[in-house]
Every structure is written in structure tokens, then in C-alpha cells.
Coordinates of C-alpha atoms in Angstrom, one line a residue:
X1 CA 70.2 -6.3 144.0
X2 CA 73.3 -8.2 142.7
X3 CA 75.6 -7.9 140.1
X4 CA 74.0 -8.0 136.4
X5 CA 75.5 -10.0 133.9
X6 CA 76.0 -9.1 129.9
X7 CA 77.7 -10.6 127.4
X8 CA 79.1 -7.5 126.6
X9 CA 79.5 -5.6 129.2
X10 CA 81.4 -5.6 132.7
X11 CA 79.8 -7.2 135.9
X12 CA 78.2 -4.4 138.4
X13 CA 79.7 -3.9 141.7
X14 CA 76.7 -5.2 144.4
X15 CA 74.2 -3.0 145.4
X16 CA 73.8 -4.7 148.8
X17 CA 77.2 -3.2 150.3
X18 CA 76.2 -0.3 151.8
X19 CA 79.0 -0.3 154.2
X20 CA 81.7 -0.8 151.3
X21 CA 79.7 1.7 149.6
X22 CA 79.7 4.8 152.1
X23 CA 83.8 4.0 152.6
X24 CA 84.2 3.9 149.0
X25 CA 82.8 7.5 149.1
X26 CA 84.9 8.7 152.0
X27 CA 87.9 8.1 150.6
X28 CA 87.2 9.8 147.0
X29 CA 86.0 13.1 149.1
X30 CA 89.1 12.2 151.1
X31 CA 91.3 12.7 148.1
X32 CA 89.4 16.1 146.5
X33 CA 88.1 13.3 143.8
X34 CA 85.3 16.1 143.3
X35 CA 83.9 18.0 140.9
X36 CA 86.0 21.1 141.7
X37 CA 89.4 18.9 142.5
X38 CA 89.1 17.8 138.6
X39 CA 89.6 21.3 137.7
X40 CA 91.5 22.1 139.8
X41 CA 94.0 19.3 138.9
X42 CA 93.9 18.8 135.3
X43 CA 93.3 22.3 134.0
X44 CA 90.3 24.1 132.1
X45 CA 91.2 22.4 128.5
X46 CA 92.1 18.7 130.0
X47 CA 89.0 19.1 131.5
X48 CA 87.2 20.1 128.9
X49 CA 88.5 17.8 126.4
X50 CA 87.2 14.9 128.0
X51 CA 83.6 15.9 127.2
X52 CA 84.9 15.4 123.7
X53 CA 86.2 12.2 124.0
X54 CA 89.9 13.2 124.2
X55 CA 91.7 11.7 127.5
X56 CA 95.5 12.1 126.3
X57 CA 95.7 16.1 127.8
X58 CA 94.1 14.2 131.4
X59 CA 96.2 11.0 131.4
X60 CA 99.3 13.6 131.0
X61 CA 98.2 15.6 133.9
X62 CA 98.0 12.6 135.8
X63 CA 101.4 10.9 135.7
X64 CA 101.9 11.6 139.3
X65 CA 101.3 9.1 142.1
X66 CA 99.3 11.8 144.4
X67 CA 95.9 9.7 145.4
X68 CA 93.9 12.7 143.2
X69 CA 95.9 11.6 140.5
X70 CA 95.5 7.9 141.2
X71 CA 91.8 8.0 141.7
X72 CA 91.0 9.8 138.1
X73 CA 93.6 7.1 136.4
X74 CA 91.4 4.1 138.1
X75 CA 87.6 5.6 137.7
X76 CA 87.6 8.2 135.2
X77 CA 90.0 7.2 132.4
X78 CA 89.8 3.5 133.1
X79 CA 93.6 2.9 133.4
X80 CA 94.7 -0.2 135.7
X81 CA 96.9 1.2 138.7
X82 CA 99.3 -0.9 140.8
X83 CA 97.4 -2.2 143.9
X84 CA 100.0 -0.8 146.3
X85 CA 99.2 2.8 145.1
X86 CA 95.2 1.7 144.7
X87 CA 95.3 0.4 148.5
X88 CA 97.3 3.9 149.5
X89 CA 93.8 5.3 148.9
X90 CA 90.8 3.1 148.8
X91 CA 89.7 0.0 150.9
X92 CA 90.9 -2.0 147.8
X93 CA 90.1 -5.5 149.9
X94 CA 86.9 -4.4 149.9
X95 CA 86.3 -3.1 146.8
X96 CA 87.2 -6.1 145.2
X97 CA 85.2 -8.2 146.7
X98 CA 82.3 -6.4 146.1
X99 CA 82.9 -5.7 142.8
X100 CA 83.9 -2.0 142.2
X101 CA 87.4 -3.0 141.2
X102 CA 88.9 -5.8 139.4
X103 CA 92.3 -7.5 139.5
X104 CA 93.9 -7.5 136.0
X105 CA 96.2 -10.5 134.7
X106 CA 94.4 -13.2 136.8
X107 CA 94.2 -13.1 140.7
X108 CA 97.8 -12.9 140.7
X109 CA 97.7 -9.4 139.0
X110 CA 99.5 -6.6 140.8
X111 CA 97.2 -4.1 139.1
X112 CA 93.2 -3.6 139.7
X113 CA 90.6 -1.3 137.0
X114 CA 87.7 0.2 138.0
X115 CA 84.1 -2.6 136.7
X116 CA 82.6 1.4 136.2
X117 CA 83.1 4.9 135.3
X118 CA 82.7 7.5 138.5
X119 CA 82.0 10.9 137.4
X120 CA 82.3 13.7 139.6
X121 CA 79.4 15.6 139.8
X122 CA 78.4 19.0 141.5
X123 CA 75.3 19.6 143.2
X124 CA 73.2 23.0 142.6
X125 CA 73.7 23.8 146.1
X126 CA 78.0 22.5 146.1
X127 CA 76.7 19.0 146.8
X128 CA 79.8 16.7 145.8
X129 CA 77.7 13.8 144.3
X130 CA 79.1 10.9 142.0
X131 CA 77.1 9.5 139.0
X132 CA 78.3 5.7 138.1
X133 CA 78.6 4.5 134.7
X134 CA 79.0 1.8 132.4
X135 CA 83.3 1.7 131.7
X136 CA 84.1 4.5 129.1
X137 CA 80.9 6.6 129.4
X138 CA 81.5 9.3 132.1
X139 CA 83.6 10.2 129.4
X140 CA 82.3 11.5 125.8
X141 CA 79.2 9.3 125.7
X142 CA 79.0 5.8 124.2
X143 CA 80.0 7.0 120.8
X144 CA 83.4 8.0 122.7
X145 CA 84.3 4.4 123.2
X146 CA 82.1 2.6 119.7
X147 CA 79.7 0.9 122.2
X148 CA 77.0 -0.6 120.0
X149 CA 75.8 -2.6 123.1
X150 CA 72.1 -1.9 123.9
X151 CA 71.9 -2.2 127.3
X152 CA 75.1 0.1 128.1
X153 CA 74.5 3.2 130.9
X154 CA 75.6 6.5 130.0
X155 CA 76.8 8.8 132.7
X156 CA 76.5 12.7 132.5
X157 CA 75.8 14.0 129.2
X158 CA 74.3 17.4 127.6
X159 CA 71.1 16.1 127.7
X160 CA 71.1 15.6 131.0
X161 CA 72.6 18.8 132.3
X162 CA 70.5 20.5 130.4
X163 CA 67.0 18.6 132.0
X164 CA 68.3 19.1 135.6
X165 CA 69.2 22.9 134.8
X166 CA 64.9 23.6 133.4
X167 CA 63.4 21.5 136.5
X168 CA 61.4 23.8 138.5
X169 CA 63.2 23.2 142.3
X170 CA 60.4 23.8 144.8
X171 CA 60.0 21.3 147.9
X172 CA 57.6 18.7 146.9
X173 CA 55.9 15.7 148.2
X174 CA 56.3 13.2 144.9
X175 CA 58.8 13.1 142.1
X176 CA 58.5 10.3 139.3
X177 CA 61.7 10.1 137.0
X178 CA 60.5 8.1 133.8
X179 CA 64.2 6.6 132.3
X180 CA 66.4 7.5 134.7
X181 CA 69.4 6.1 133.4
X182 CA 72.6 6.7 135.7
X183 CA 70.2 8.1 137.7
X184 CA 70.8 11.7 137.3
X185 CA 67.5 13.3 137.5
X186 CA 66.8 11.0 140.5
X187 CA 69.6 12.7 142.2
X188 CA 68.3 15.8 141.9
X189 CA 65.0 15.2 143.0
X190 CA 66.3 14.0 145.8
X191 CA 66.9 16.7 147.3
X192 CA 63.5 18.6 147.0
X193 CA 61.4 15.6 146.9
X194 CA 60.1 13.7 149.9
X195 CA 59.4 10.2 147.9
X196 CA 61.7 9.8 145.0
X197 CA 60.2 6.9 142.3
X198 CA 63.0 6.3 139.2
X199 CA 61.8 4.1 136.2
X200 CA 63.8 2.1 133.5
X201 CA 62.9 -0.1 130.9
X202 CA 66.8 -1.7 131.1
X203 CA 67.6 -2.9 134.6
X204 CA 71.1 -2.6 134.7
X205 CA 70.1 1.5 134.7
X206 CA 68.2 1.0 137.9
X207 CA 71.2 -0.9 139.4
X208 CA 72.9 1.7 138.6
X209 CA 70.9 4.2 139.6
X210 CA 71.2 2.8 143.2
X211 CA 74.8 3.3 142.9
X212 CA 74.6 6.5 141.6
X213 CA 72.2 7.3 144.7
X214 CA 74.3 5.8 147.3
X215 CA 77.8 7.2 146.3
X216 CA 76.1 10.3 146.2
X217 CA 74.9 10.4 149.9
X218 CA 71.4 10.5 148.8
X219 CA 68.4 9.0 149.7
X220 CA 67.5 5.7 148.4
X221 CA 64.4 6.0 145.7
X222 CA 61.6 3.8 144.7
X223 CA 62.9 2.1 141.7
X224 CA 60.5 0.2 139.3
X225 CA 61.4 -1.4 135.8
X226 CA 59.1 -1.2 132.7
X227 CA 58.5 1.2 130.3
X228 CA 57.0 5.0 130.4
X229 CA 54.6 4.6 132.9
X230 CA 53.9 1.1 132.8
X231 CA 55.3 0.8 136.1
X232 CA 53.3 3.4 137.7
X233 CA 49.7 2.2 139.5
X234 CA 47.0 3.9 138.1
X235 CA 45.9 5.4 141.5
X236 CA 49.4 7.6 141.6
X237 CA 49.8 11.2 140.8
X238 CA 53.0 13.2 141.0
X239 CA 54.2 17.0 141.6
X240 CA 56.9 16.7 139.4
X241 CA 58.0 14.0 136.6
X242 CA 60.6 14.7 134.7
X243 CA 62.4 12.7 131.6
X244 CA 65.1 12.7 129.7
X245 CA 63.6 9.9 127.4
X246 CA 65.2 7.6 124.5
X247 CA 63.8 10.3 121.8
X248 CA 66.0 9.4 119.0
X249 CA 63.9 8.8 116.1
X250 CA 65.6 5.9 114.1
X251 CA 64.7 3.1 112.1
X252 CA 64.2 0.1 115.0
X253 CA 65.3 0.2 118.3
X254 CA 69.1 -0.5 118.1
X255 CA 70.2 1.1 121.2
X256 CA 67.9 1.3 124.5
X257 CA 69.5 4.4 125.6
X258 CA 68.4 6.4 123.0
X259 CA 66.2 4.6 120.5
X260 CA 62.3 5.2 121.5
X261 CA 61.5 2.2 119.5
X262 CA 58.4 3.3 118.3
X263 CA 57.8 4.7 115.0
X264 CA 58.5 8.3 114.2
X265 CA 58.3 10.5 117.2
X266 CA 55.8 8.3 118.4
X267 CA 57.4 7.9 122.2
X268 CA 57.8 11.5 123.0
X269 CA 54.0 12.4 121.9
X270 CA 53.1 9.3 124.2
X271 CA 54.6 10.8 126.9
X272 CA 53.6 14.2 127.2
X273 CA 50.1 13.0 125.9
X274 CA 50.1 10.5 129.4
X275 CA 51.7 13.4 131.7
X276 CA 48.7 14.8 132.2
X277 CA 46.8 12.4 134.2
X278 CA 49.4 11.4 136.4
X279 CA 50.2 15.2 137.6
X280 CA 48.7 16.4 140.8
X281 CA 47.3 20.3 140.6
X282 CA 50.1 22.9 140.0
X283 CA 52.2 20.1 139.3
X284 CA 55.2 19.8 136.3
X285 CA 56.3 17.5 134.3
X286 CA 59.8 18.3 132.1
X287 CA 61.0 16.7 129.1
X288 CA 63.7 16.7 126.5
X289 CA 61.9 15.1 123.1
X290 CA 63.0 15.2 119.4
X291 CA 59.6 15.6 117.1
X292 CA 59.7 15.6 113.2
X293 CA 59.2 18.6 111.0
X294 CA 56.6 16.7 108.4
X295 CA 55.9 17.8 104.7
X296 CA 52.8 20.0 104.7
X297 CA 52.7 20.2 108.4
X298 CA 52.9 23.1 110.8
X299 CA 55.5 21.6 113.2
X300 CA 53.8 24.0 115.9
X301 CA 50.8 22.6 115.4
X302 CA 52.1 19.4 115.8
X303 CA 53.0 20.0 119.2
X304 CA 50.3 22.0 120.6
X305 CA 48.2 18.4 119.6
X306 CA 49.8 16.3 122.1
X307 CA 49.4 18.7 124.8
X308 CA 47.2 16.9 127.2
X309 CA 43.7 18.4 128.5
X310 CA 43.9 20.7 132.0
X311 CA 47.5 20.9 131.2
X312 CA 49.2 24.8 130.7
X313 CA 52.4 24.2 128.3
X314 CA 55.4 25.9 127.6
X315 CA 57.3 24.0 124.5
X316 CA 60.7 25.7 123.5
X317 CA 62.5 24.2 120.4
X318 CA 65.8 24.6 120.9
X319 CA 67.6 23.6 117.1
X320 CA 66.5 21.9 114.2
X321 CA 68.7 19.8 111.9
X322 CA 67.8 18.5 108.5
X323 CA 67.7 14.7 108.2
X324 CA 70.9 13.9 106.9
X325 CA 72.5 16.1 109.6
X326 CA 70.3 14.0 111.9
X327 CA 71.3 11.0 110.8
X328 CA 74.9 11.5 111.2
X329 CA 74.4 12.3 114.4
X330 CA 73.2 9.8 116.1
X331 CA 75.4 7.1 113.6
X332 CA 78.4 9.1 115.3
X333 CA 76.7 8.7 118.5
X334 CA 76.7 5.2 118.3
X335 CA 80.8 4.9 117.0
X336 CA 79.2 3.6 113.4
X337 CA 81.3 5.9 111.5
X338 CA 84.5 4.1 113.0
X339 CA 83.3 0.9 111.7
X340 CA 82.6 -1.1 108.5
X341 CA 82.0 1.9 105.6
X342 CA 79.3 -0.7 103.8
X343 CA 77.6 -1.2 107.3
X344 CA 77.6 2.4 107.9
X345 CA 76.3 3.4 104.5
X346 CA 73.4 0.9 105.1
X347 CA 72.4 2.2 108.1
X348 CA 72.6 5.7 106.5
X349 CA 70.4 4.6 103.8
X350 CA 68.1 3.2 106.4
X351 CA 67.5 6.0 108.1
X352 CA 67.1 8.3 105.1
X353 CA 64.7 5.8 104.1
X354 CA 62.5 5.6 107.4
X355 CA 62.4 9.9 106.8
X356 CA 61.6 9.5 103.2
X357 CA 58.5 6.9 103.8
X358 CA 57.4 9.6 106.6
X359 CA 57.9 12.5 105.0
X360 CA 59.9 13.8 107.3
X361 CA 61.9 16.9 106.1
X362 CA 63.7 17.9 109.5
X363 CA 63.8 16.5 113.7
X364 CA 63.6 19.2 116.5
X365 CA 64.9 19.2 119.3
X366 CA 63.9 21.8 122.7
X367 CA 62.0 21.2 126.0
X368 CA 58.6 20.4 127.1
X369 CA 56.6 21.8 129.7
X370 CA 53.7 20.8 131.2
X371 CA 51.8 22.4 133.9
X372 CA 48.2 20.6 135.4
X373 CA 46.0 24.2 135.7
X374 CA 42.4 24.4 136.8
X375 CA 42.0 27.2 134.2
X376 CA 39.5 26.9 131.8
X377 CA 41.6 27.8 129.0
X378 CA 45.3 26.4 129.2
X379 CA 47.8 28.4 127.7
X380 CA 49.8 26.7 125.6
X381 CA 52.8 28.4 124.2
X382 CA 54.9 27.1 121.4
X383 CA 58.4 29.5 120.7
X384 CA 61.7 28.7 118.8
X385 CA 64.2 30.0 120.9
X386 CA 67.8 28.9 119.6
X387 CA 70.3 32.2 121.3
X388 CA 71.7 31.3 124.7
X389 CA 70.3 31.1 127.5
X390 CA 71.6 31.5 131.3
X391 CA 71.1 28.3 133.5
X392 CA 69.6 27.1 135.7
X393 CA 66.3 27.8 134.0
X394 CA 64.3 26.3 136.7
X395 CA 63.2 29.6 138.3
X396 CA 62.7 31.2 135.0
X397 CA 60.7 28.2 134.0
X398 CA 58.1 28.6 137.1
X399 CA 57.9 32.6 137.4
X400 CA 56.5 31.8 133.1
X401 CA 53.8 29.7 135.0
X402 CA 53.0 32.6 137.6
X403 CA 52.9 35.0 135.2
X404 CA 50.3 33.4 133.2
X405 CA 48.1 33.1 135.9
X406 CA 48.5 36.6 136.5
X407 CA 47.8 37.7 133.1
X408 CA 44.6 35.0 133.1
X409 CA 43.7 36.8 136.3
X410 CA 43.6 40.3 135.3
X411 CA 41.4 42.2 132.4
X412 CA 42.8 45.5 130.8
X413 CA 40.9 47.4 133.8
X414 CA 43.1 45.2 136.1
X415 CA 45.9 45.4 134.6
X416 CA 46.3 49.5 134.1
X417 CA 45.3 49.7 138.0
X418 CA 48.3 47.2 138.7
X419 CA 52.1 48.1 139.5
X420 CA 55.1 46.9 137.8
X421 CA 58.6 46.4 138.2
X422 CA 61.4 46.2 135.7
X423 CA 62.7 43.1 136.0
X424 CA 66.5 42.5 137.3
X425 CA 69.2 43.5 134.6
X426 CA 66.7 44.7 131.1
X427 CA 68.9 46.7 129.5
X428 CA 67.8 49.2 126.6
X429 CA 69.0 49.5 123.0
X430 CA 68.7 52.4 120.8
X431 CA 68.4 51.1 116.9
X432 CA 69.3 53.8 113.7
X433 CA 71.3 55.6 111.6
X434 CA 73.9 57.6 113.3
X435 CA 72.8 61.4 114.0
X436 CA 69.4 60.6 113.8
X437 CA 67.1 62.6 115.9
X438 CA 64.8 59.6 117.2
X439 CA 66.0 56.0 117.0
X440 CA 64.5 53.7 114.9
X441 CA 63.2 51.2 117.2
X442 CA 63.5 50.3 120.7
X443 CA 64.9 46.8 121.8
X444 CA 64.7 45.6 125.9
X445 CA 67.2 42.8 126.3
X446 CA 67.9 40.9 129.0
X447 CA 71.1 39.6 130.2
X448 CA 69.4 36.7 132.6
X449 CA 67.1 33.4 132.0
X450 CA 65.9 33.5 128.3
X451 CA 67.6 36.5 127.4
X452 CA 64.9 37.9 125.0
X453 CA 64.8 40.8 123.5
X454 CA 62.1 42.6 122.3
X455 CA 61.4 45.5 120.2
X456 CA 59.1 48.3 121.9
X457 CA 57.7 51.6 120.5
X458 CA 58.3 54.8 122.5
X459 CA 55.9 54.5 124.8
X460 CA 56.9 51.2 125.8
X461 CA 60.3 51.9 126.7
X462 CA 59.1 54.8 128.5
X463 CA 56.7 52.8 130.0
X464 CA 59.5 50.1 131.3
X465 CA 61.8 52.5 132.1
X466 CA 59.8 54.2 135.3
X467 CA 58.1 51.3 136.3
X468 CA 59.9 50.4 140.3
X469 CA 56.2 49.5 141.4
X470 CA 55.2 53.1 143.0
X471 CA 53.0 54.3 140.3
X472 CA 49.8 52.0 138.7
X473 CA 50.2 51.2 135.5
X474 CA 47.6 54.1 134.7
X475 CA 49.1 56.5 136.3
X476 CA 52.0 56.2 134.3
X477 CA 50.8 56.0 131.2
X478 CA 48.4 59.4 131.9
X479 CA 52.1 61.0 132.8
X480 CA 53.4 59.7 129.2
X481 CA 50.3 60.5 127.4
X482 CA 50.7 64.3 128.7
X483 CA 54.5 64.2 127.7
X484 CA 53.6 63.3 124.2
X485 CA 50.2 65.2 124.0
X486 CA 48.1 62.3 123.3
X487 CA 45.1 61.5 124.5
X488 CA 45.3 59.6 127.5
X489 CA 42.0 57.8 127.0
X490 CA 43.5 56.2 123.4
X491 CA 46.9 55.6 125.4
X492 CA 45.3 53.5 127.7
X493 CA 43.1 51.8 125.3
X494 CA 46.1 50.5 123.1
X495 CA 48.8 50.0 125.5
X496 CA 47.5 47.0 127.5
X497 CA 47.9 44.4 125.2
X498 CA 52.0 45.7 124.8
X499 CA 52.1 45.6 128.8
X500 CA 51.1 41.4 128.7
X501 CA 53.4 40.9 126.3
X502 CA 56.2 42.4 128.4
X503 CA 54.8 40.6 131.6
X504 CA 54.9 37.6 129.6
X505 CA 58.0 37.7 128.3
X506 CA 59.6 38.4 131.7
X507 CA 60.5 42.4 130.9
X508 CA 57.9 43.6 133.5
X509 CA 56.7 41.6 137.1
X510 CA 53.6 42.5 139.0
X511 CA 55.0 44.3 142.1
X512 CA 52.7 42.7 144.9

């Protein structure tokens, strides 16, 4: 794969240099150009900063000519560097020929640039892996530079992060990445997957994506260009697939790297609605989507209908904005508000238009979960969860699956003859007015995953509290029912449905 052209945008270096390639990568690990050697060097609020665009606290922390420094000058802030300091560090001779770096000022030019951006990345298990870029988006997204060009390649973003830290991590066989941009999700797999296959409907994404995956060390995946899963044969199933897609919903299809470019939330519904088929049994597939909040409309309803059949679902929404906060958005996302104030007020109107004709009064945003389930009766769940959560929710997201087939598996009878566990870290809240005799209410919070809290009568807590797996759930609740002087038969009758609920929600796990 060679170099891709745009009018707009820089050259690629080639894909076909392996051997430049795995030197390139020597010498950045050589120099601590890692994830942890940013930090290290520039500082908590340099480093931060750059995910909001700002570079002047990082170019100041880099006015030295250590290779570290050098390094995040050339690939990370974009700045040209002298070629005697360049080749102090890299196999410059090399790199130019290939294409990673450019001379500036003409042949004769004593300085060289980086042709992409080179993020630093860590790996869930300290991997030092790199994610390649198009020039100015390892830093602050495209709106951090104005790019309006629709083919340009984000590096790591929010998004992103967020994706990889929900992916259920268990070894696999198959993993399908539908728009894999820089290749980030790819990466991941990688390392859990034994066949890797990465989609894109741009191809300078899947050229980068190779990068990306060499850099990084990783294995090289199956990489196929088309849209959703136009590119996938209809005889192939997957354990995982996971996207992070273009879910924007705007008027057209300005941008590819965001704009879904079909009408409304059109592309996201597509997607989940075609997961299904292409999942193998007990297999996941993950998205990030945006879906409109319509006049008259139950937007929960709205999601549970594209939930394929024989699929389980688990859909979180994680904020909602009104339109005009939408809209602002994603015309800051694309640098707009920099530009032209009648272009940008067109394009405002545009997209308060395209809401208005839909009747669209708000766009959420969250995750979606799909699980293929023999069950008779999926469960599909449908939450708004906006309070913080602790990542990576990948465990948390596959111990929700296990559960429900524990609860499907198990009738009250089951259930009271069962043992339970408190889960790790539940702490307990007493709510009311100070010098009351009896609380309130209860609340069980947890300080891991989801961090829910719940409110439980007194029972409940009791219930919670002396649960370590000894006792059946039966057992304990006779021992409650004679502390209280209830009947025990009427304790047990009403209690079961409060027990799923804490199962479900993570409070309680079966103690096998």
C-alpha cells in the first residue's frame, strides 16, 4: 500500500517499509517517546492541555535539545527540527525516503517535519503502542487545527477511549472493527483476538491503520474498505465487533469522520439492527451512537426497536443535549466557528432546520450493547446513566451479561436456596433527620464499575450486609424475619424480586 494523495492533505509515509518502520519504533521507545515519558516530561497540565488544543505550555517544556524533547517537537506538535538534532535520534535517511519525514525549504532545507501526528499511547496491560494521524490531530481533534477536509484521520479522541475502555476483553477467535479510523479499536483487539478484520469507508484510514498497527508492534489485520458491513461476506460471523461509527447526525455528509450520511440517526439504527446476524453465540458487539429524542416519542422505545432478534442488550445513554447545544458542537468540532460568521450562521440554520423538519427536540449520546443469546426472551435493558463511572468497564460490562443468565436461570425457589456475596467495595448510607431513631431510607453505593446506588428498605440492607456466601439466601432471610418478628413465609414471598434487582444491578453476586 503506497502513499495516498489529497489535495488537501499531506502524503502518507509507505506502508511497504516494514524495516524503516520497526527502526522508526526503536528509536522513539529508545528515547522514552511513550505514553508515560510525555508525563513525565511535560507535566500533568502541559499534558493535559493538549487534549484541549493548547500546545504553548508543551512547546515551552520542550525547548531543550534532549532526543525526548526533540521527538515530541517533530511528531507531536508538528514543529520542523534541524536535521542534525533529528538524525541524533532517528534513522532520518530513512525516514525521509519513506515518507515519515519531510525536508522543509526545498531539498536544501536544514530542517525536516513529521508527514503525520504520532501519539503515544498506553496499552491496558503497559503496552507502549503509537496511534498515527493525520498532521494536527493527535492533538485536540480536527476542530483543533479548522480541518474541514473530509477525508482527514483523527488520532485518539474521547470517543475512542471511551469504546476501548467498555469492550469486553476475553480471548477470542474473530474481531471485526467497523470504521476503524487510526485504527484504535484494531489495536486493541489485537491483542485478544486471533484474526483481527478493520473496515473503513475512507482508505487513507486503513493506510493508516496499518501504520498505526505496525508502529505499535502489533499484528497486522485484515483490512477491507467499504461501508458498515459492506465489506464483510455474508458467510462471516464474529465474537466481537465493535465501532466507534460517524454518528453525527447533520444535515449531509460534510465530514467522513463523523457525518453518518444518512438521514437522522439512520446509520447507528442500521448498525446495531445488522449486528445481530453477523455475531457468533455469546458473542458482542459495542458501539458509541447518537439517536434523536423525537416529539411524541419515547426515546427508550426508540432504542429497544432496533435491537436485533436473539440479541440480549444493554443500552446506557450517557448525556443528552438540546439541538442548539448539539449543533454547536459539532460546528466547533469542525473549526466553523473560526471561520466566515455568514457561513457559520448558515450552517447553524441548516442544522436547526434538518431538526425542525424531523422533529427532533434533543440527540443522545451513550453505549450499545449487544449480546447474541439463545434465550427465548432477550433482555433488553435501556438506563440513563450520566454520574461517573470507573474505567475500564469491560468486566463490568460482561459480569451484566452473566448475571442475566443467572437471573433467567433461576425462579424465586432458586433463587432463596442460592448464596450470595456482597460485591467488592458496596458501601452503606444511612439517610434522615439528625437524632432520628431509624433512618429514613437505605442507599448501597458502590465505589467501582457503574457506581450505582440504590435505595433498599431494612431488610434489604440487612439482607446485603451478611451475605459472604455461607448462608442460602433462605436461611438468611428466616434469621431476619425472626429478628423483626415477621412472618418468615411473607418475607420470603416479597423479598425475591428485591434480591434480582440487587444481583442485577451488581450489589449482590451468586457465590458458586
Amino acid at each position: 500500500m503506497g502513499g495516498v494523495s489529497n489535495s488537501t492533505l499531506s502524503p502518507l509515509p509507505s506502508a511497504d517499509r516494514p524495516d524503516v518502520t520497526a527502526r522508526l519504533r526503536d528509536a522513539l521507545l529508545g528515547a522514552s517517546f511513550t505514553a508515560d515519558g510525555l508525563l513525565e516530561l511535560l507535566g500533568a497540565p502541559a499534558y493535559a492541555a493538549l487534549a484541549r488544543s493548547e500546545t504553548v505550555p508543551a512547546l515551552r517544556a520542550t525547548r531543550g535539545d534532549t532526543p525526548l524533547e526533540t521527538l515530541v517537537r517533530l511528531f507531536l506538535l508538528q514543529q520542523p527540527v534541524p536535521h542534525t538534532r533529528v538524525e541524533e535520534v532517528l534513522p532520518v535517511d530513512a525516514c525521509l525516503e519513506s515518507g515519515w519525514l519531510v525536508r522543509t525549504g526545498g531539498d536544501a532545507g536544514d530542517d525536516v517535519a513529521a508527514t503525520v501526528d504520532v501519539r503515544p499511547y498506553g496499552g491496558p496491560g503497559g503496552e507502549d503502542w503509537f496511534i498515527v494521524s493525520d498532521l494536527g490531530c493527535a492533538v485536540g481533534g480536527a476542530g483543533g487545527i479548522g480541518s474541514r477536509d473530509e477525508c482527514v484521520v483523527l488520532g485518539v479522541g474521547g470517543a475512542s477511549t471511551t469504546l476501548a475502555g467498555i469492550t469486553v476483553r476475553t480471548p477470542v477467535s474473530s474481531a471485526l472493527d467497523l470504521g476503524t479510523g487510526s485504527g484504535i479499536q484494531a489495536l486493541h483487539a489485537a491483542q485478544h483476538a486471533t484474526r483481527v478484520t478493520a473496515t473503513d469507508l475512507n482508505p487513507r484510514a486503513l493506510h493508516i491503520t496499518t501504520l498505526t498497527l505496525a508502529l505499535s508492534g502489533a499484528p497486522a489485520a485484515d483490512l477491507r474498505e467499504g461501508s458498515l458491513f459492506e465489506p464483510v461476506r455474508d458467510d462471516e460471523t464474529y465474537d466481537l465487533i465493535v465501532s466507534n461509527p460517524p454518528f453525527v447526525i447533520s444535515p449531509g455528509a460534510r465530514l467522513t469522520y463523523r457525518d453518518g450520511g444518512m438521514g437522522g440517526d439512520d446509520l447507528c439504527r442500521t448498525l446495531v439492527q445488522q449486528a445481530g446476524e453477523r455475531l457468533n453465540e455469546g458473542g458482542f458487539a459495542q458501539f458509541l451512537a447518537n439517536w434523536q429524542h423525537m416529539e411524541g416519542e419515547d426515546w427508550q422505545d426508540r432504542l429497544r426497536s432496533w435491537v436485533p432478534r436473539g440479541c440480549d442488550a444493554w443500552i446506557v445513554q450517557r448525556e443528552v443535549q438540546d439541538v442548539t447545544q448539539y449543533a454547536e458542537l459539532w460546528l466547533r468540532d469542525a473549526g466553523d466557528h473560526r471561520g466566515d460568521p455568514v457561513e457559520y450562521q448558515a450552517r447553524y440554520d441548516a442544522w436547526l432546520d434538518e431538526f425542525e423538519a424531523r422533529k427532533v427536540k434533543a440527540v443522545g449520546f451513550g453505549w450499545i450493547t449487544l449480546r447474541r443469546t439463545a434465550a427465548t426472551e432477550p433482555s433488553v435493558t435501556v438506563e440513563e446513566w450520566p454520574h461517573p463511572v470507573e474505567q475500564p468497564l469491560g468486566d463490568t460490562v460482561r459480569e451484566h451479561f452473566a448475571r442475566l443468565d443467572y437471573l433467567r436461570e433461576h425462579d424465586d425457589a432458586a433463587l432463596l436456596a442460592g448464596h450470595f456475596r456482597l460485591a467488592a467495595e458496596i458501601v452503606q448510607e444511612q439517610v434522615g433527620l439528625p437524632g432520628a431513631e431509624d433512618p429514613e431510607h437505605v442507599v448501597l453505593r458502590q465505589h467501582r464499575g457503574m457506581r450505582r446506588a440504590t435505595k433498599v428498605d431494612t431488610v434489604g440492607a440487612g439482607f446485603a450486609g451478611v451475605c459472604d456466601g455461607s448462608l442460602s439466601a433462605g436461611r438468611i432471610l428466616d434469621a431476619i424475619a425472626q429478628l423483626v418478628g415477621e412472618d418468615p413465609v411473607l418475607l420470603r414471598d416479597r423479598t425475591p424480586a428485591q434480591i434480582r434487582l440487587l444481583v442485577e444491578q451488581g450489589f449482590l453476586e451468586p457465590a458458586q
